[in-house]
Coordinates of N, CA and C in Angstrom, one line a residue:
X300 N -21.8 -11.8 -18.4 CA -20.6 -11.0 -18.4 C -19.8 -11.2 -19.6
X301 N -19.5 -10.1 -20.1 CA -18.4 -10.6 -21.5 C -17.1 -10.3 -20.9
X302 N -16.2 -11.4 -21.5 CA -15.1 -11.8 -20.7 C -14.0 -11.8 -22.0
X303 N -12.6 -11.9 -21.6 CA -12.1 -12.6 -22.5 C -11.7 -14.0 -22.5
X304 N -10.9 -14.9 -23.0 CA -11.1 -15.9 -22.6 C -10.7 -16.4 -20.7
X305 N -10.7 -17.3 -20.6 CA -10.5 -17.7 -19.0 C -9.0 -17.4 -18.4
X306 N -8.6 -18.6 -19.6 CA -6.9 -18.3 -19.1 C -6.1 -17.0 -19.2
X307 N -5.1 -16.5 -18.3 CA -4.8 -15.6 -18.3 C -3.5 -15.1 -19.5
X308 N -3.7 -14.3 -20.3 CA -2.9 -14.4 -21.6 C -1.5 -14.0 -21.2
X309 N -0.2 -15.2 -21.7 CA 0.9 -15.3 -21.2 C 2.0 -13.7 -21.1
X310 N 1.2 -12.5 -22.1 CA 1.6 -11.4 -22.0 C 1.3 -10.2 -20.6
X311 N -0.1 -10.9 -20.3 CA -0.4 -10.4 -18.5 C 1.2 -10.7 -17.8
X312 N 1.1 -12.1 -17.6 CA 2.2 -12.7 -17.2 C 3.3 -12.3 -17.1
X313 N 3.8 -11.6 -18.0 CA 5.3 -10.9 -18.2 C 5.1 -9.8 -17.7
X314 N 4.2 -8.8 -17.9 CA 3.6 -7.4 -17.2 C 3.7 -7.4 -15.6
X315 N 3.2 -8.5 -15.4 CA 3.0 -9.1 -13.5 C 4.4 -8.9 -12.8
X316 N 5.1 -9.9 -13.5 CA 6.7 -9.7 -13.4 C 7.3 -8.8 -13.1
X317 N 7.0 -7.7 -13.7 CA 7.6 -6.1 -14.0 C 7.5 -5.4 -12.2
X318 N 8.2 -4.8 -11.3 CA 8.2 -4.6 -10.3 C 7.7 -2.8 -10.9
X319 N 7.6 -1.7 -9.8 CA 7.3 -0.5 -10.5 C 8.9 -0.3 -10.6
X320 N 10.0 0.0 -10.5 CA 11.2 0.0 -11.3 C 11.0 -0.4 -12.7
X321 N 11.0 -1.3 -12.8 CA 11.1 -2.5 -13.5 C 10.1 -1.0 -15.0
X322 N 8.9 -0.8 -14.2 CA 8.0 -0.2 -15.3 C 8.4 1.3 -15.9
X323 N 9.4 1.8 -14.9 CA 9.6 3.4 -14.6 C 10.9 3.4 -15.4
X324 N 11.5 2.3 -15.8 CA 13.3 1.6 -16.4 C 13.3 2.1 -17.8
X325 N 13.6 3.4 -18.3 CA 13.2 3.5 -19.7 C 14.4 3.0 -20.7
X326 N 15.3 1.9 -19.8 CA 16.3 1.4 -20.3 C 16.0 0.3 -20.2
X327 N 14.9 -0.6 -20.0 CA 15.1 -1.6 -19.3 C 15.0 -3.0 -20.3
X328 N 15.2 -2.3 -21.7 CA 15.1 -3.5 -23.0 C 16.4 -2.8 -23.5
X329 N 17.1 -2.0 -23.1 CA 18.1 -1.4 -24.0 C 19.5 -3.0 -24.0
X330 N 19.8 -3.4 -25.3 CA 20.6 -4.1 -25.5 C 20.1 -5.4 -25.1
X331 N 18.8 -5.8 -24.6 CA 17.7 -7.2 -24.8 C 17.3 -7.5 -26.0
X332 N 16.8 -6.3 -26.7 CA 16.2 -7.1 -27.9 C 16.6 -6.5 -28.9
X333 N 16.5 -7.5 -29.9 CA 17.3 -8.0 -31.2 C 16.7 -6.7 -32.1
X334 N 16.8 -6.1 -33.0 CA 16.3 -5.6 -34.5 C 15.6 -7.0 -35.2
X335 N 14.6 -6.6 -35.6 CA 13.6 -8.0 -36.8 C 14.5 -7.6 -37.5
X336 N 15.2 -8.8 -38.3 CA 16.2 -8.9 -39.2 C 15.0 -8.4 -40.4
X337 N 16.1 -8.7 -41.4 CA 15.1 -8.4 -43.0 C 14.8 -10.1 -43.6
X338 N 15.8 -10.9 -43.2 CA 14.9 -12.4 -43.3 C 15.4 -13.6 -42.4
X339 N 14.7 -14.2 -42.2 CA 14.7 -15.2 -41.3 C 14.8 -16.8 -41.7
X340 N 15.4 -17.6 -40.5 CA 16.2 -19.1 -40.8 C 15.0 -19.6 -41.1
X341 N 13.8 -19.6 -39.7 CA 12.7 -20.6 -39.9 C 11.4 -20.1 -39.7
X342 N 10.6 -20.8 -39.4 CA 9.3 -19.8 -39.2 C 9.3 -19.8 -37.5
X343 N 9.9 -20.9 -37.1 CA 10.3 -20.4 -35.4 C 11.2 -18.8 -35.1
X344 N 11.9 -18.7 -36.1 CA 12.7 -17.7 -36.0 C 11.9 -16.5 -36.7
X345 N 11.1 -16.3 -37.3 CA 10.3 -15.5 -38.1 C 9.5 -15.3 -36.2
X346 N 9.1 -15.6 -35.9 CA 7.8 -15.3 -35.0 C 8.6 -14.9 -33.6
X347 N 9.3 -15.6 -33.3 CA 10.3 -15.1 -32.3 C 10.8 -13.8 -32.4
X348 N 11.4 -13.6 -33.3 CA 12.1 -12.3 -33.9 C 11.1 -10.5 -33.4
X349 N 9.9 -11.1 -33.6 CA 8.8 -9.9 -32.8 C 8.3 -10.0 -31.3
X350 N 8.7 -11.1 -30.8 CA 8.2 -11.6 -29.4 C 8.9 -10.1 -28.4
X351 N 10.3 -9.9 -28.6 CA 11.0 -9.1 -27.7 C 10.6 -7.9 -28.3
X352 N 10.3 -7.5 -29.2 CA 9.8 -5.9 -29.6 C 8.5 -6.2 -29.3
X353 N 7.4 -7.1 -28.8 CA 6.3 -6.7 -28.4 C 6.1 -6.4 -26.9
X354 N 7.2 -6.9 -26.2 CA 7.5 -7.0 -25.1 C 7.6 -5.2 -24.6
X355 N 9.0 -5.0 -25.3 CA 9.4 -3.9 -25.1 C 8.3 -2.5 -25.9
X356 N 7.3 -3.2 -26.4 CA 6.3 -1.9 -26.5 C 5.4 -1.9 -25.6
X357 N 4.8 -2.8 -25.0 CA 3.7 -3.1 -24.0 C 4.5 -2.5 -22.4
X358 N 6.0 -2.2 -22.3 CA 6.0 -1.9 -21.4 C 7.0 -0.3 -21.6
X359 N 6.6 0.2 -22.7 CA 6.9 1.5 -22.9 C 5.5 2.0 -22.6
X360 N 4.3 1.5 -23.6 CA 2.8 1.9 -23.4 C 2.5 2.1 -21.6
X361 N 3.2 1.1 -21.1 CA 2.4 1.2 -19.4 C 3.3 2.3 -18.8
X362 N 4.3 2.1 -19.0 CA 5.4 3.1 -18.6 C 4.9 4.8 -18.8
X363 N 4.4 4.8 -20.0 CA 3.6 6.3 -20.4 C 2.4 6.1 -19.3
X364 N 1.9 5.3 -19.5 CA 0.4 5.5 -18.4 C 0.6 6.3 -17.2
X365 N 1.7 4.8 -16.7 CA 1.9 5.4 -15.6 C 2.6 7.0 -15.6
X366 N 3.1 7.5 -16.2 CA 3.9 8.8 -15.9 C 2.7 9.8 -16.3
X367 N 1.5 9.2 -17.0 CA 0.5 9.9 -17.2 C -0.7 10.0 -16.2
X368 N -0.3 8.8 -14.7 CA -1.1 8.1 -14.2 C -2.5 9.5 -13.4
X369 N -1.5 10.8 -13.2 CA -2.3 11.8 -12.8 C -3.5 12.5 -13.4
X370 N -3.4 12.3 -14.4 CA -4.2 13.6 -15.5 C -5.1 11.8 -16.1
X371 N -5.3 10.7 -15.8 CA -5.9 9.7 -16.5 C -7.3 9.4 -15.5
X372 N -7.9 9.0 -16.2 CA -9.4 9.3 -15.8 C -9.2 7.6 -14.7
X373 N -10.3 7.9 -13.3 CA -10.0 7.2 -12.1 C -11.7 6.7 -11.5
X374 N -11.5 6.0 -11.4 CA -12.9 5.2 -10.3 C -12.9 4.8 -9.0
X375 N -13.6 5.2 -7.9 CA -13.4 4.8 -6.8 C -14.0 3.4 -6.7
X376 N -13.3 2.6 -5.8 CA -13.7 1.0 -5.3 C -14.5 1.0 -4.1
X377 N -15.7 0.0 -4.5 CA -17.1 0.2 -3.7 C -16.7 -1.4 -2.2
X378 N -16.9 -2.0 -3.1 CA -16.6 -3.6 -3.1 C -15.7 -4.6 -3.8
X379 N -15.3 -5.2 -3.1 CA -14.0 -6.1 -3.8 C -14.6 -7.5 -2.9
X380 N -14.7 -8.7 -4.3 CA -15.3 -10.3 -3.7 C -14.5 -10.9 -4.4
X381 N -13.9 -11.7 -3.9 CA -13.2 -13.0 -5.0 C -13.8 -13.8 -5.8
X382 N -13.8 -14.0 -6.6 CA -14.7 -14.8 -8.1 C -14.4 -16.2 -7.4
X383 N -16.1 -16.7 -8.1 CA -16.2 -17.9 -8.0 C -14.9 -18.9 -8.7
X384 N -14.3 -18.0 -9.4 CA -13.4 -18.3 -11.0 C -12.0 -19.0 -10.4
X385 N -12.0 -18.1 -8.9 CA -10.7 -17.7 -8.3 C -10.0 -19.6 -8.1
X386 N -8.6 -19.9 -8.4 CA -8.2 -21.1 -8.4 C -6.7 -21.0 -7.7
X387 N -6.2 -20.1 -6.4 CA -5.2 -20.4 -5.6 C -4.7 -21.4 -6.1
X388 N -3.1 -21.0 -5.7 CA -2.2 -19.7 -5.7 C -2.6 -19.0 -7.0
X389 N -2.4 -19.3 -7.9 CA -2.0 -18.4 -9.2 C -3.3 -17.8 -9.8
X390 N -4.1 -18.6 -10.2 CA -5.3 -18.0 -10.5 C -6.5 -17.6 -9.6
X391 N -6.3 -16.2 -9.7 CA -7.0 -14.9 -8.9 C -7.3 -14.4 -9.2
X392 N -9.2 -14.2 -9.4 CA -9.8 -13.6 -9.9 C -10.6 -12.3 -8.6
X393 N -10.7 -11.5 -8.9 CA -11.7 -10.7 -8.4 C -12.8 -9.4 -8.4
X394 N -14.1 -10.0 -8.1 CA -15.2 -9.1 -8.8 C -15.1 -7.6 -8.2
X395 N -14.9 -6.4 -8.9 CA -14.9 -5.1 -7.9 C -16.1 -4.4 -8.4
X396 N -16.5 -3.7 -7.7 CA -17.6 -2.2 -7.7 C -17.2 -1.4 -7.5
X397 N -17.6 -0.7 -8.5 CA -17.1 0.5 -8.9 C -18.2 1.6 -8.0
X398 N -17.8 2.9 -8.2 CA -18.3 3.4 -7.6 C -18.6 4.5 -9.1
X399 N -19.8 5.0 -9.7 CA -19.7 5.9 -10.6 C -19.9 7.8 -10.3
X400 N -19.6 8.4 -11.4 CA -19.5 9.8 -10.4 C -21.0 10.4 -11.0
X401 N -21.4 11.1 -9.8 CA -23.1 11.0 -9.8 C -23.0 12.7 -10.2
X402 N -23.9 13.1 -10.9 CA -23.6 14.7 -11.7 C -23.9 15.8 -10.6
X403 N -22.9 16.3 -10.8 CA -21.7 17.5 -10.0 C -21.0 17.7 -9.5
X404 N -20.3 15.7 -9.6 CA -19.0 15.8 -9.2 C -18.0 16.2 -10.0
X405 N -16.6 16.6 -9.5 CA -16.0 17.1 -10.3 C -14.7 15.6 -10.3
X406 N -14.6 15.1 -11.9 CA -14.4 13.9 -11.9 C -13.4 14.5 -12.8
X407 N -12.3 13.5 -13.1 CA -11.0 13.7 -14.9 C -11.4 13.9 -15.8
X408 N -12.9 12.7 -15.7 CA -12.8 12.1 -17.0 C -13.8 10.9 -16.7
X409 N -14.9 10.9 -17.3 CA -16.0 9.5 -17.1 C -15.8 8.7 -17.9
X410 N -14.8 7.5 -16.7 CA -13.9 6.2 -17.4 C -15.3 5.3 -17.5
X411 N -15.0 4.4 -18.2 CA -15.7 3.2 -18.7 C -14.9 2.1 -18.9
X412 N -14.2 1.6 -17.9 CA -13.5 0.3 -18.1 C -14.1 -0.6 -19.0
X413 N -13.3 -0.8 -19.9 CA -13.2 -2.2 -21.1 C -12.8 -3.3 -20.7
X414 N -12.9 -4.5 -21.2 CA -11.9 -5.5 -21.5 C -10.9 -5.2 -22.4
X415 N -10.1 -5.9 -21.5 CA -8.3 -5.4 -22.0 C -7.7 -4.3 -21.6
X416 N -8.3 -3.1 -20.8 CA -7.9 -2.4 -20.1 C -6.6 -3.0 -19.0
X417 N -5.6 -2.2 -19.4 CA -4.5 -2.7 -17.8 C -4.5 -1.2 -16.8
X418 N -4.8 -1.5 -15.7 CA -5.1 -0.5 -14.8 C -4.3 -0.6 -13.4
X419 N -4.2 0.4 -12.6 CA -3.8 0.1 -11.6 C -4.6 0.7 -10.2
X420 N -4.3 -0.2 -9.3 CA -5.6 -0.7 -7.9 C -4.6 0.1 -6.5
X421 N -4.8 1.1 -6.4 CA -4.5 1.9 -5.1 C -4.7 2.7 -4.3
X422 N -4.2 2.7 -3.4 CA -5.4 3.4 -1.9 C -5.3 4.8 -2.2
X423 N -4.8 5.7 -3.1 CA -5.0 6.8 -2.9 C -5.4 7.2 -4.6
X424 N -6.1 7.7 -4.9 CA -6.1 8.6 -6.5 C -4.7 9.6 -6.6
X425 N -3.6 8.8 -7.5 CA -2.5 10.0 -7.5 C -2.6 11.1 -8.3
X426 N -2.2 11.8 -7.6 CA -1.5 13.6 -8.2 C -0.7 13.1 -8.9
X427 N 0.2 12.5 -8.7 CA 1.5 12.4 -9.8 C 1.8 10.8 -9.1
X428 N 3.6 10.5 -10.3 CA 3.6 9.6 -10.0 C 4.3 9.0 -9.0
X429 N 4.9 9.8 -7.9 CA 5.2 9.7 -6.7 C 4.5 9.1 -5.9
X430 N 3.0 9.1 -5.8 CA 2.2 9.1 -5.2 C 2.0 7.5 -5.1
X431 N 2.4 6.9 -5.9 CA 2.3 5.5 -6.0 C 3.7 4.7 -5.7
X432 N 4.0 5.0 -5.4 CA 5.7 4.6 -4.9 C 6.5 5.3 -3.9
X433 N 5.2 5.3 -3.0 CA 5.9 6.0 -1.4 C 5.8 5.0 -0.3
X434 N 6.3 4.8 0.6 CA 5.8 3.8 2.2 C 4.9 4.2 2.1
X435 N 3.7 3.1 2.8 CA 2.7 2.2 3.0 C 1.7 3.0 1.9
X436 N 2.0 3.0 1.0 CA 0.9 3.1 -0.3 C 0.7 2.0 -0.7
X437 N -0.5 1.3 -1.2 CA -0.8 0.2 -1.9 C -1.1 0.1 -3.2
X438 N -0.1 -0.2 -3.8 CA -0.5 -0.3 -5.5 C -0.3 -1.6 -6.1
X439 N -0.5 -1.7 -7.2 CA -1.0 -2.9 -8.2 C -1.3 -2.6 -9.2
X440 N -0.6 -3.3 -10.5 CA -1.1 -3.4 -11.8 C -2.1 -4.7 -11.7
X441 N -3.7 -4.2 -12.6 CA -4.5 -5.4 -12.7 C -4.7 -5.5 -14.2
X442 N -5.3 -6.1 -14.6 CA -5.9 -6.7 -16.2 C -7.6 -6.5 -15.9
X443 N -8.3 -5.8 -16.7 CA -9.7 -6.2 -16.8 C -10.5 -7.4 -17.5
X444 N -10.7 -8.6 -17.3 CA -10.8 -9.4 -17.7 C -12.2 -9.5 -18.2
X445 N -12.8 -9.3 -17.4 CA -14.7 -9.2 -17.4 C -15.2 -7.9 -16.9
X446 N -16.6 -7.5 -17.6 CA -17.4 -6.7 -17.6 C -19.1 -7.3 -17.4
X447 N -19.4 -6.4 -15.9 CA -21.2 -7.2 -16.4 C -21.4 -5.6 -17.3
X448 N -22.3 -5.8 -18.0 CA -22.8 -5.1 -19.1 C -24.1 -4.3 -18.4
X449 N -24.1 -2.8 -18.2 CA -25.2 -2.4 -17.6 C -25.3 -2.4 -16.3
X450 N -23.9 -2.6 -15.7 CA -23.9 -2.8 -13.8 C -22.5 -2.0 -14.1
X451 N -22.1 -1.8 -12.4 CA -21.1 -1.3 -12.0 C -19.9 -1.8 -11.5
X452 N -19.7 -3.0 -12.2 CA -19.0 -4.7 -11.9 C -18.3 -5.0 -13.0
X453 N -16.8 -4.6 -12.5 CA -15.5 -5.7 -13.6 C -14.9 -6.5 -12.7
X454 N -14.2 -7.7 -13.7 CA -13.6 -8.8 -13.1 C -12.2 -8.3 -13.5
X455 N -11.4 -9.1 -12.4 CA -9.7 -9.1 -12.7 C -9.3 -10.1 -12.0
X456 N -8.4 -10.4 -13.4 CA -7.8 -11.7 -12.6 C -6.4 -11.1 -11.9
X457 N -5.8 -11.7 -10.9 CA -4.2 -11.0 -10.2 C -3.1 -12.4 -9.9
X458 N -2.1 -12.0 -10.0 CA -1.3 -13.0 -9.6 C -0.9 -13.2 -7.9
X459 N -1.2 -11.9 -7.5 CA -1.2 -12.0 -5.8 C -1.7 -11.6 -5.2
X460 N -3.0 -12.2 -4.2 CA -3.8 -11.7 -3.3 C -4.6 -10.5 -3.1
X461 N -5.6 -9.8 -3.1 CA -5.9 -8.2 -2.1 C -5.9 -9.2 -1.2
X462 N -5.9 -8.9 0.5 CA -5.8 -9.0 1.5 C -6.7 -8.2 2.0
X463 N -7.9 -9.1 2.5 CA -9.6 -8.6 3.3 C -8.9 -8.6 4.9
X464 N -9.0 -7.6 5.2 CA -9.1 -7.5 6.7 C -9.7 -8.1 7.1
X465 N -11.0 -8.0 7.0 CA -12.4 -9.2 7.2 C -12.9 -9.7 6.1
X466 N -12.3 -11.2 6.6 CA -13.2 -12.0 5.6 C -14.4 -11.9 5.6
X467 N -21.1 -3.1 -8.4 CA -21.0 -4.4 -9.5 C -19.9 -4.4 -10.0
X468 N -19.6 -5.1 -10.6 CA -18.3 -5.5 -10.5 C -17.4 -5.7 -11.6
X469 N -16.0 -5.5 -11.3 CA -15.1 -5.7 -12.6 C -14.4 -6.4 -12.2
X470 N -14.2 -8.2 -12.8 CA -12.9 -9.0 -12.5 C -11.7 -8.4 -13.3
X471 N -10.8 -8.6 -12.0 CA -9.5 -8.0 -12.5 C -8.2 -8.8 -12.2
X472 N -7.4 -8.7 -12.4 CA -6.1 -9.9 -12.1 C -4.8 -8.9 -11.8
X473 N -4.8 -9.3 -10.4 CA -3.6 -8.1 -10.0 C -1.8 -8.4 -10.0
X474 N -1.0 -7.4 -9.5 CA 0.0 -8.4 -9.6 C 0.9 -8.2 -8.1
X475 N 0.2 -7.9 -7.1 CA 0.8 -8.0 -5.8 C -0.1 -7.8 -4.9
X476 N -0.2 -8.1 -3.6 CA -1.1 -7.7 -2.3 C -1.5 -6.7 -2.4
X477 N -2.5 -6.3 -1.9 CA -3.1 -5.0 -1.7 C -4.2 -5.3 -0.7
X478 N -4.2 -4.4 0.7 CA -5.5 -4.4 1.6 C -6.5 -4.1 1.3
X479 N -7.7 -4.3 1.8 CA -8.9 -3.7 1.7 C -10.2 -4.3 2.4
X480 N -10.9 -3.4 3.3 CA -11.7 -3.4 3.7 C -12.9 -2.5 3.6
X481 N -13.9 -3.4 3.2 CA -15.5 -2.5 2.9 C -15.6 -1.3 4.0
X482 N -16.1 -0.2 3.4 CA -16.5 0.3 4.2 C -18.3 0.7 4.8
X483 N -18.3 0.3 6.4 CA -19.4 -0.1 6.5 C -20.4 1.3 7.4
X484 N -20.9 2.3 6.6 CA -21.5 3.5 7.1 C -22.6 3.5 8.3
X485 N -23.2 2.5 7.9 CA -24.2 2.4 9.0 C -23.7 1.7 10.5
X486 N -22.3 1.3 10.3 CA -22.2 0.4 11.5 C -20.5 1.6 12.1
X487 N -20.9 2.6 11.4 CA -19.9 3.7 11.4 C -18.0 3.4 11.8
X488 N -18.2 2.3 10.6 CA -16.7 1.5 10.2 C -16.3 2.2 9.3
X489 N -14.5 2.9 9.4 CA -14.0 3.0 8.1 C -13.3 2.4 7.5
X490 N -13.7 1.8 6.6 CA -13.3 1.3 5.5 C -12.2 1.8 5.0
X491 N -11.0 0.7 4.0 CA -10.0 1.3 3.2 C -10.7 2.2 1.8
X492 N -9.6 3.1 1.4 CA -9.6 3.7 -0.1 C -9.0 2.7 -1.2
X493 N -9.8 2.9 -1.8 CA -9.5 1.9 -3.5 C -9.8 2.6 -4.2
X494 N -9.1 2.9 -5.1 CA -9.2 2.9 -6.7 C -8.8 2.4 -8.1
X495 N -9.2 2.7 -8.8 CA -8.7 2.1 -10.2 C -8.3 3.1 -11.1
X496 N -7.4 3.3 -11.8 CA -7.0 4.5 -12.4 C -6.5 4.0 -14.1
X497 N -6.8 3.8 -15.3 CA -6.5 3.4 -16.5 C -4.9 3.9 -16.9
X498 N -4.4 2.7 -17.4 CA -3.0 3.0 -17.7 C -2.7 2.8 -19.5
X499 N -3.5 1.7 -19.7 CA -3.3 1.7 -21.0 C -4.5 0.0 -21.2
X500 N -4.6 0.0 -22.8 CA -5.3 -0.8 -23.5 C -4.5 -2.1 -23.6
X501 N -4.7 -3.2 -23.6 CA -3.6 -4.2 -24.1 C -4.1 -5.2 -24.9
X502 N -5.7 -5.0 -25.8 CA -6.4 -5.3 -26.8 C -5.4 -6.3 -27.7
X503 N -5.3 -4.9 -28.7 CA -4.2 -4.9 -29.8 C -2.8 -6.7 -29.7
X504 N -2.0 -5.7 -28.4 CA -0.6 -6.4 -28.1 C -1.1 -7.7 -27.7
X505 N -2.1 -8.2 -27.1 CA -2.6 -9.4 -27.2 C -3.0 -10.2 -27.9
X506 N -3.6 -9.8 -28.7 CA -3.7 -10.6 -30.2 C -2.3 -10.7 -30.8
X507 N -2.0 -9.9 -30.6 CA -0.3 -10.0 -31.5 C 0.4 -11.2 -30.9
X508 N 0.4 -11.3 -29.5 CA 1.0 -12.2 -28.5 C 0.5 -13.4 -29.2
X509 N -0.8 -14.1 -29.0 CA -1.3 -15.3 -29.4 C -1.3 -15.7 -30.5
X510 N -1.1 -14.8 -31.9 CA -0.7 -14.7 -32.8 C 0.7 -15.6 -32.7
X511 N 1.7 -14.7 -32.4 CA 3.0 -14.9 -32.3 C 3.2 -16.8 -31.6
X512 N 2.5 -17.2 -30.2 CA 2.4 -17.9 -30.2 C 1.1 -19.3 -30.3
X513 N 0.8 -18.9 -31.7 CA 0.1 -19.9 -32.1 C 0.6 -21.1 -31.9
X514 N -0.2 -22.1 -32.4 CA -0.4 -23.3 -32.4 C 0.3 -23.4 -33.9
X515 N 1.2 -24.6 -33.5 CA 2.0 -24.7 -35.2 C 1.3 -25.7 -36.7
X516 N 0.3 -25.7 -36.0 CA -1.0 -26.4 -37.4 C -1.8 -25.0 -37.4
X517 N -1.5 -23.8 -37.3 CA -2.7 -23.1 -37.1 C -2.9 -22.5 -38.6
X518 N -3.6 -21.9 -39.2 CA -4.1 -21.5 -40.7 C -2.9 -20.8 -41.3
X519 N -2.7 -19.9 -40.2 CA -1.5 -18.6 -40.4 C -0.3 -19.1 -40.7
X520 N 0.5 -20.4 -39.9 CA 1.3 -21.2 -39.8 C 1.5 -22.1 -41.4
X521 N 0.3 -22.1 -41.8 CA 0.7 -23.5 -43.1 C 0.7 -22.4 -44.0
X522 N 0.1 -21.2 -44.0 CA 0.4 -20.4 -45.2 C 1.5 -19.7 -45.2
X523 N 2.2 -19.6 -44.0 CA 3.4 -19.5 -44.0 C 4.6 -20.1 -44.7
X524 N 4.6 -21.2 -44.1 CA 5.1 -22.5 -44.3 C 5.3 -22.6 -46.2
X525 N 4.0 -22.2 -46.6 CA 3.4 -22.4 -48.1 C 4.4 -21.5 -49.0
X526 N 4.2 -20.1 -47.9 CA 5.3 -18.9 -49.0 C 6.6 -19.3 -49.1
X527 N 7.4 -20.6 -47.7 CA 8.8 -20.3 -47.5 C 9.1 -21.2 -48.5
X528 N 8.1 -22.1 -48.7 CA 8.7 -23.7 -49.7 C 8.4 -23.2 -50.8

C-alpha cells in the first residue's frame, strides 16, 4: 500500500476541528490572521508568520469543494473495516471499498482517489450543498491516507468513529461518526449508503505545514539561520 507517513499530519488536525459552519464561514479568518510582514524578529517569527495564511487557504480550498461538492466526481462505498493501524480514541484508521463505475453507467467523472486527497464520507451522493447539512444525513470530512495500488481499497485515518451496526480499500481518517452497515444481497439485508465525494487535494499545503514546522536543526533552518547572521 503506498501511504503517507503514519502519523496524522497536524494540518488534518485543524481541518477535523472545523464543524461544517465552521467550513461554509467565508469570514471565518477575517481579522485572525496577520499580513506576512516584509521582515521578521526571528526565524520563529519568520515561520509562524505563514502558519495562519496556510490555515486560512486550506480552508478556503475545502470551502470551494464543498460548494462545488455537486458537480465533483463521487464513489459509492462497498465495505468499510477498521485497519489493523487503528489505535483508539484518536487514531482511526479505516480500510474502505470502493465500488467502481462498470461501462454504461452514467457516472460525473471517473475519480481515482490519491493520497492526500481530502474527501467527504456520506449517505447520500449530493445534488447540492444542502444535501449534506440536513437531519439525519451523515457526513464527514476524511483524509486519504493509503492506496492499495491496482485494487479497489483506500485507507483513512478519522478522528471519530464510523459506527458498524454490526460488528478494496482506501484508509481514510474521518472527523465525526458516521453509520454503516454492509449491505448483505444474498441474505436479502439492506445495507446503509456510503459515499465518497473529492473535495480538494491537500498534497501541496502539507508539505508547506511540515516545512513550516520543521525540526529547528533541520537543513532549511541552518541556512536560514546562515542568511540572518
Amino acid at each position: 500500500m503506498n501511504e503517507t507517513e503514519q502519523n496524522v499530519p497536524g494540518l488534518i488536525d485543524v481541518v477535523f476541528s472545523w464543524s461544517l459552519a465552521d467550513i461554509l464561514n467565508k469570514e471565518l479568518f477575517r481579522d485572525k490572521v496577520k499580513q506576512i510582514p516584509d521582515t521578521f524578529l526571528s526565524t520563529d517569527h519568520y515561520f509562524e508568520s505563514f502558519i495562519g495564511p496556510l490555515i486560512e487557504e486550506t480552508q478556503v480550498d475545502l470551502l470551494s469543494g464543498m460548494t462545488t461538492a455537486s458537480q465533483s466526481p463521487a464513489l459509492e462505498v462497498l465495505d468499510v473495516k477498521i485497519s489493523g493501524r487503528s489505535k483508539p480514541p484518536k487514531g482511526l484508521y479505516y480500510n474502505i471499498l470502493l465500488k467502481r463505475a462498470i461501462e454504461g453507467e452514467r457516472i460525473r467523472e471517473i475519480y481515482e482517489p490519491e493520497v492526500g486527497d481530502l474527501i467527504a464520507l456520506s449517505n447520500v451522493s449530493p445534488k447540492s450543498i444542502d444535501d449534506l447539512n440536513r437531519p439525519r444525513r451523515s457526513f464527514l470530512i476524511a483524509f486519504v491516507q493509503g492506496k492499495d495500488e491496482g485494487s479497489n481499497t483506500i485507507t483513512i485515518p478519522s478522528s471519530k468513529p464510523i459506527l458498524f451496526k454490526k460488528t478494496d480499500r482506501e484508509t481514510v481518517l474521518s472527523s465525526k461518526p458516521i453509520p454503516f452497515e454492509k449491505q448483505h444481497k444474498g441474505k436479502g439485508e439492506q445495507g446503509d449508503n456510503l459515499f465518497i465525494v473529492y473535495l480538494s487535494n491537500l498534497t501541496t499545503n502539507i508539505r508547506i505545514w511540515k516545512a513550516l514546522n520543521s525540526d529547528v536543526e533541520s537543513a532549511n533552518l541552518k541556512i536560514i539561520r546562515t542568511a540572518e547572521s
